Short mmCIF file of N, CA and C in Angstrom, two decimals:
data_model
loop_
_atom_site.label_atom_id
_atom_site.label_comp_id
_atom_site.label_asym_id
_atom_site.label_seq_id
_atom_site.Cartn_x
_atom_site.Cartn_y
_atom_site.Cartn_z
N MET U 26 28.74 58.76 -14.45
CA MET U 26 28.24 57.89 -15.44
C MET U 26 28.96 56.53 -15.85
N GLU U 27 28.04 55.63 -16.29
CA GLU U 27 28.79 54.44 -16.63
C GLU U 27 29.67 54.43 -17.55
N GLN U 28 30.63 53.36 -17.80
CA GLN U 28 31.54 53.50 -19.01
C GLN U 28 30.70 53.48 -20.27
N GLU U 29 31.02 54.43 -21.18
CA GLU U 29 30.62 54.55 -22.52
C GLU U 29 30.72 53.37 -23.47
N LYS U 30 30.03 52.87 -24.08
CA LYS U 30 30.04 51.94 -25.19
C LYS U 30 30.53 52.59 -26.31
N GLN U 31 31.41 52.11 -27.24
CA GLN U 31 31.77 52.75 -28.57
C GLN U 31 30.63 52.71 -29.40
N GLY U 32 30.29 53.98 -29.95
CA GLY U 32 29.17 54.10 -31.04
C GLY U 32 27.88 53.86 -30.49
N PHE U 33 27.79 53.52 -29.20
CA PHE U 33 26.29 53.37 -28.65
C PHE U 33 25.57 54.83 -28.25
N ILE U 34 24.31 54.90 -28.56
CA ILE U 34 23.58 56.17 -28.61
C ILE U 34 22.62 56.00 -27.30
N SER U 35 22.48 57.12 -26.61
CA SER U 35 21.46 57.41 -25.67
C SER U 35 20.66 58.36 -26.11
N VAL U 36 19.38 58.10 -26.06
CA VAL U 36 18.18 59.05 -26.45
C VAL U 36 17.47 59.36 -25.26
N ILE U 37 17.52 60.60 -24.75
CA ILE U 37 17.08 61.26 -23.64
C ILE U 37 15.47 61.92 -23.84
N ILE U 38 14.52 61.41 -23.39
CA ILE U 38 13.36 62.06 -23.95
C ILE U 38 12.52 62.61 -22.37
N PRO U 39 12.60 63.85 -22.31
CA PRO U 39 11.83 64.60 -21.19
C PRO U 39 10.38 64.34 -21.39
N VAL U 40 9.57 63.95 -20.23
CA VAL U 40 8.33 63.59 -20.67
C VAL U 40 7.36 64.52 -19.62
N TYR U 41 6.46 65.20 -20.27
CA TYR U 41 5.46 65.96 -19.50
C TYR U 41 4.11 66.10 -20.21
N LYS U 42 3.13 65.70 -19.76
CA LYS U 42 1.87 65.58 -20.43
C LYS U 42 2.01 64.90 -21.86
N ALA U 43 2.70 63.87 -21.92
CA ALA U 43 2.86 63.19 -23.39
C ALA U 43 2.29 62.00 -23.32
N GLU U 44 1.08 61.51 -22.51
CA GLU U 44 0.58 60.36 -22.67
C GLU U 44 0.04 59.96 -24.11
N GLN U 45 -0.49 61.01 -24.79
CA GLN U 45 -1.30 60.69 -26.18
C GLN U 45 -0.06 60.33 -27.09
N TYR U 46 1.22 60.86 -27.04
CA TYR U 46 2.17 60.89 -28.13
C TYR U 46 3.27 59.97 -27.84
N LEU U 47 3.47 59.61 -26.59
CA LEU U 47 4.66 58.95 -26.04
C LEU U 47 4.91 57.58 -26.63
N ARG U 48 3.91 56.73 -26.64
CA ARG U 48 4.11 55.44 -27.31
C ARG U 48 4.58 55.48 -28.88
N LYS U 49 4.09 56.52 -29.66
CA LYS U 49 4.43 56.54 -30.99
C LYS U 49 6.03 57.09 -31.08
N CYS U 50 6.22 57.90 -30.20
CA CYS U 50 7.70 58.47 -30.01
C CYS U 50 8.55 57.36 -29.84
N VAL U 51 8.41 56.47 -28.82
CA VAL U 51 9.20 55.60 -28.32
C VAL U 51 9.29 54.40 -29.35
N GLU U 52 8.12 54.03 -29.89
CA GLU U 52 8.30 52.83 -30.97
C GLU U 52 9.01 53.35 -32.34
N SER U 53 8.81 54.72 -32.51
CA SER U 53 9.60 55.05 -33.87
C SER U 53 11.12 55.15 -33.64
N ILE U 54 11.54 55.26 -32.50
CA ILE U 54 12.97 55.07 -32.22
C ILE U 54 13.46 53.52 -31.90
N VAL U 55 12.55 52.71 -31.15
CA VAL U 55 12.99 51.39 -31.01
C VAL U 55 13.08 50.60 -32.09
N TYR U 56 12.05 50.74 -33.07
CA TYR U 56 11.85 50.15 -34.40
C TYR U 56 12.65 50.82 -35.44
N GLY U 57 13.34 51.71 -35.13
CA GLY U 57 14.06 52.54 -36.33
C GLY U 57 15.20 51.76 -36.79
N GLU U 58 16.12 52.21 -37.84
CA GLU U 58 16.93 51.55 -38.23
C GLU U 58 18.15 51.42 -37.39
N GLU U 59 18.50 52.49 -36.45
CA GLU U 59 19.69 52.24 -35.54
C GLU U 59 19.22 51.27 -34.27
N GLN U 60 20.00 50.41 -33.83
CA GLN U 60 19.60 49.29 -33.07
C GLN U 60 20.37 49.36 -31.62
N ASP U 61 21.57 49.98 -31.84
CA ASP U 61 22.69 50.19 -30.71
C ASP U 61 22.23 51.31 -29.97
N LEU U 62 21.13 51.29 -29.13
CA LEU U 62 20.82 52.57 -28.41
C LEU U 62 20.21 52.08 -27.04
N GLU U 63 19.86 53.20 -26.31
CA GLU U 63 19.00 53.01 -25.09
C GLU U 63 18.07 54.32 -25.22
N VAL U 64 16.87 54.16 -24.66
CA VAL U 64 16.07 55.30 -24.63
C VAL U 64 15.71 55.50 -23.09
N ILE U 65 16.02 56.73 -22.83
CA ILE U 65 15.86 57.16 -21.13
C ILE U 65 14.57 58.23 -21.22
N LEU U 66 13.51 57.65 -20.58
CA LEU U 66 12.24 58.48 -20.35
C LEU U 66 12.54 59.16 -18.99
N VAL U 67 12.33 60.40 -18.91
CA VAL U 67 12.42 60.97 -17.71
C VAL U 67 11.18 61.69 -17.49
N GLU U 68 10.35 61.35 -16.50
CA GLU U 68 8.99 61.81 -16.58
C GLU U 68 9.09 62.96 -15.39
N ASP U 69 8.33 64.04 -15.65
CA ASP U 69 8.50 65.44 -14.84
C ASP U 69 7.15 65.56 -14.09
N CYS U 70 6.56 64.62 -13.44
CA CYS U 70 5.42 64.61 -12.70
C CYS U 70 4.17 65.16 -13.38
N SER U 71 3.84 64.54 -14.49
CA SER U 71 2.82 64.88 -15.24
C SER U 71 1.32 64.58 -14.75
N PRO U 72 0.37 65.40 -14.96
CA PRO U 72 -0.80 65.06 -14.11
C PRO U 72 -1.71 63.99 -14.87
N ASP U 73 -1.20 63.54 -15.97
CA ASP U 73 -2.03 62.52 -16.88
C ASP U 73 -1.21 61.35 -16.53
N GLY U 74 -1.46 60.26 -17.49
CA GLY U 74 -0.83 58.94 -17.36
C GLY U 74 0.38 58.63 -17.90
N SER U 75 1.02 59.63 -17.96
CA SER U 75 2.46 59.62 -18.66
C SER U 75 3.23 58.62 -17.83
N TRP U 76 3.42 58.84 -16.35
CA TRP U 76 4.23 57.93 -15.75
C TRP U 76 3.97 56.32 -15.83
N GLN U 77 2.80 56.15 -15.83
CA GLN U 77 2.28 54.60 -16.04
C GLN U 77 2.81 54.06 -17.43
N LEU U 78 2.64 54.89 -18.50
CA LEU U 78 2.93 54.73 -19.75
C LEU U 78 4.45 54.31 -19.75
N CYS U 79 5.24 55.51 -19.25
CA CYS U 79 6.54 55.26 -19.15
C CYS U 79 7.00 53.65 -18.44
N GLN U 80 6.32 53.49 -17.28
CA GLN U 80 6.75 52.06 -17.00
C GLN U 80 6.52 51.06 -17.74
N GLN U 81 5.20 51.02 -18.39
CA GLN U 81 4.65 50.03 -19.40
C GLN U 81 5.70 49.92 -20.52
N LEU U 82 6.17 51.02 -21.04
CA LEU U 82 7.14 51.00 -22.31
C LEU U 82 8.43 50.43 -21.81
N ALA U 83 8.88 50.54 -20.68
CA ALA U 83 10.21 50.02 -19.95
C ALA U 83 10.02 48.53 -19.88
N GLU U 84 8.89 48.04 -19.60
CA GLU U 84 8.61 46.54 -19.47
C GLU U 84 8.71 46.03 -21.07
N GLU U 85 7.92 46.53 -21.70
CA GLU U 85 7.80 46.08 -23.30
C GLU U 85 9.07 46.08 -23.89
N PHE U 86 10.01 47.02 -23.73
CA PHE U 86 11.24 47.27 -24.72
C PHE U 86 12.51 47.28 -23.70
N ALA U 87 13.31 46.36 -24.03
CA ALA U 87 14.55 46.12 -23.25
C ALA U 87 15.37 47.45 -23.16
N GLN U 88 15.20 48.08 -24.54
CA GLN U 88 16.16 49.29 -24.58
C GLN U 88 15.63 50.70 -23.82
N VAL U 89 14.42 50.60 -23.27
CA VAL U 89 13.84 51.62 -22.56
C VAL U 89 14.08 51.74 -20.96
N LYS U 90 14.53 52.63 -20.58
CA LYS U 90 14.66 52.99 -19.00
C LYS U 90 13.65 54.15 -18.74
N CYS U 91 13.31 54.10 -17.59
CA CYS U 91 12.40 55.29 -17.04
C CYS U 91 12.72 55.77 -15.80
N LEU U 92 12.62 56.98 -15.63
CA LEU U 92 12.92 57.80 -14.25
C LEU U 92 11.81 58.84 -14.14
N ARG U 93 11.62 59.08 -12.77
CA ARG U 93 10.70 60.14 -12.54
C ARG U 93 11.11 61.15 -11.44
N ASN U 94 11.00 62.42 -11.77
CA ASN U 94 11.46 63.43 -10.81
C ASN U 94 10.52 63.43 -9.65
N ASP U 95 11.00 63.86 -8.37
CA ASP U 95 10.21 63.77 -7.26
C ASP U 95 9.19 64.87 -7.25
N ARG U 96 9.35 66.02 -7.93
CA ARG U 96 8.68 67.03 -8.40
C ARG U 96 8.85 67.70 -9.55
N ASN U 97 7.79 68.43 -9.98
CA ASN U 97 8.00 69.03 -11.27
C ASN U 97 9.00 70.03 -11.49
N SER U 98 10.10 69.80 -12.23
CA SER U 98 11.24 70.42 -12.06
C SER U 98 11.81 71.13 -13.34
N GLY U 99 11.01 71.13 -14.40
CA GLY U 99 11.35 71.74 -15.61
C GLY U 99 12.29 70.72 -16.58
N VAL U 100 12.27 71.21 -17.76
CA VAL U 100 13.09 70.42 -18.74
C VAL U 100 14.43 70.37 -18.56
N SER U 101 15.22 71.70 -18.24
CA SER U 101 16.50 71.37 -17.99
C SER U 101 16.85 70.42 -17.01
N TYR U 102 16.18 70.58 -15.82
CA TYR U 102 16.62 69.54 -14.74
C TYR U 102 16.43 68.21 -15.33
N THR U 103 15.31 67.91 -16.02
CA THR U 103 14.77 66.73 -16.52
C THR U 103 15.71 66.14 -17.41
N ARG U 104 16.35 66.86 -18.41
CA ARG U 104 17.50 66.52 -19.31
C ARG U 104 18.69 66.16 -18.45
N ASN U 105 19.07 66.98 -17.58
CA ASN U 105 20.27 66.72 -16.81
C ASN U 105 20.06 65.45 -16.05
N ARG U 106 19.00 64.89 -15.33
CA ARG U 106 18.85 63.68 -14.87
C ARG U 106 18.93 62.45 -15.95
N GLY U 107 18.57 62.90 -17.09
CA GLY U 107 18.87 61.74 -18.22
C GLY U 107 20.13 61.69 -18.60
N LEU U 108 20.99 62.62 -18.52
CA LEU U 108 22.33 62.63 -18.75
C LEU U 108 23.09 61.92 -17.78
N ASP U 109 22.68 62.11 -16.58
CA ASP U 109 23.19 61.30 -15.35
C ASP U 109 23.24 59.72 -15.52
N THR U 110 22.02 59.44 -16.25
CA THR U 110 21.98 58.08 -16.38
C THR U 110 22.40 57.41 -17.72
N ALA U 111 22.70 58.39 -18.58
CA ALA U 111 22.98 58.05 -19.99
C ALA U 111 24.23 57.07 -19.94
N SER U 112 24.42 56.12 -20.83
CA SER U 112 25.60 55.37 -20.87
C SER U 112 26.23 55.29 -22.39
N GLY U 113 25.67 56.13 -23.24
CA GLY U 113 25.96 56.18 -24.51
C GLY U 113 27.15 57.02 -24.82
N GLN U 114 27.96 56.86 -26.01
CA GLN U 114 29.09 57.57 -26.45
C GLN U 114 28.42 58.94 -27.05
N TYR U 115 27.39 58.89 -27.48
CA TYR U 115 26.65 59.98 -28.20
C TYR U 115 25.09 60.06 -27.38
N VAL U 116 24.61 61.29 -27.21
CA VAL U 116 23.54 61.53 -26.63
C VAL U 116 22.64 62.41 -27.56
N LEU U 117 21.36 62.12 -27.56
CA LEU U 117 20.38 62.89 -28.31
C LEU U 117 19.20 63.21 -27.35
N PHE U 118 18.64 64.31 -27.62
CA PHE U 118 17.42 64.70 -26.99
C PHE U 118 16.34 64.73 -27.91
#
């Protein structure tokens, strides 16, 4: 894990079949009151367009990073992948 930033928050969002709701979810975090944060989207091989949307959101917002599992692995594995990438002092799911 990278060196933690004091007070910095990592928000990890496991993504599976979330194309319809993902943009609103990410925007509510990015445009929220707390600005010292990163959003980590971990896509779990959804059959819809969730992965493409994750990539688009990462291009639009500097705070957003996206990862994709090699195969559908479930929410626990997906959260742990996000934890491996998180650089915040605090982590939210």
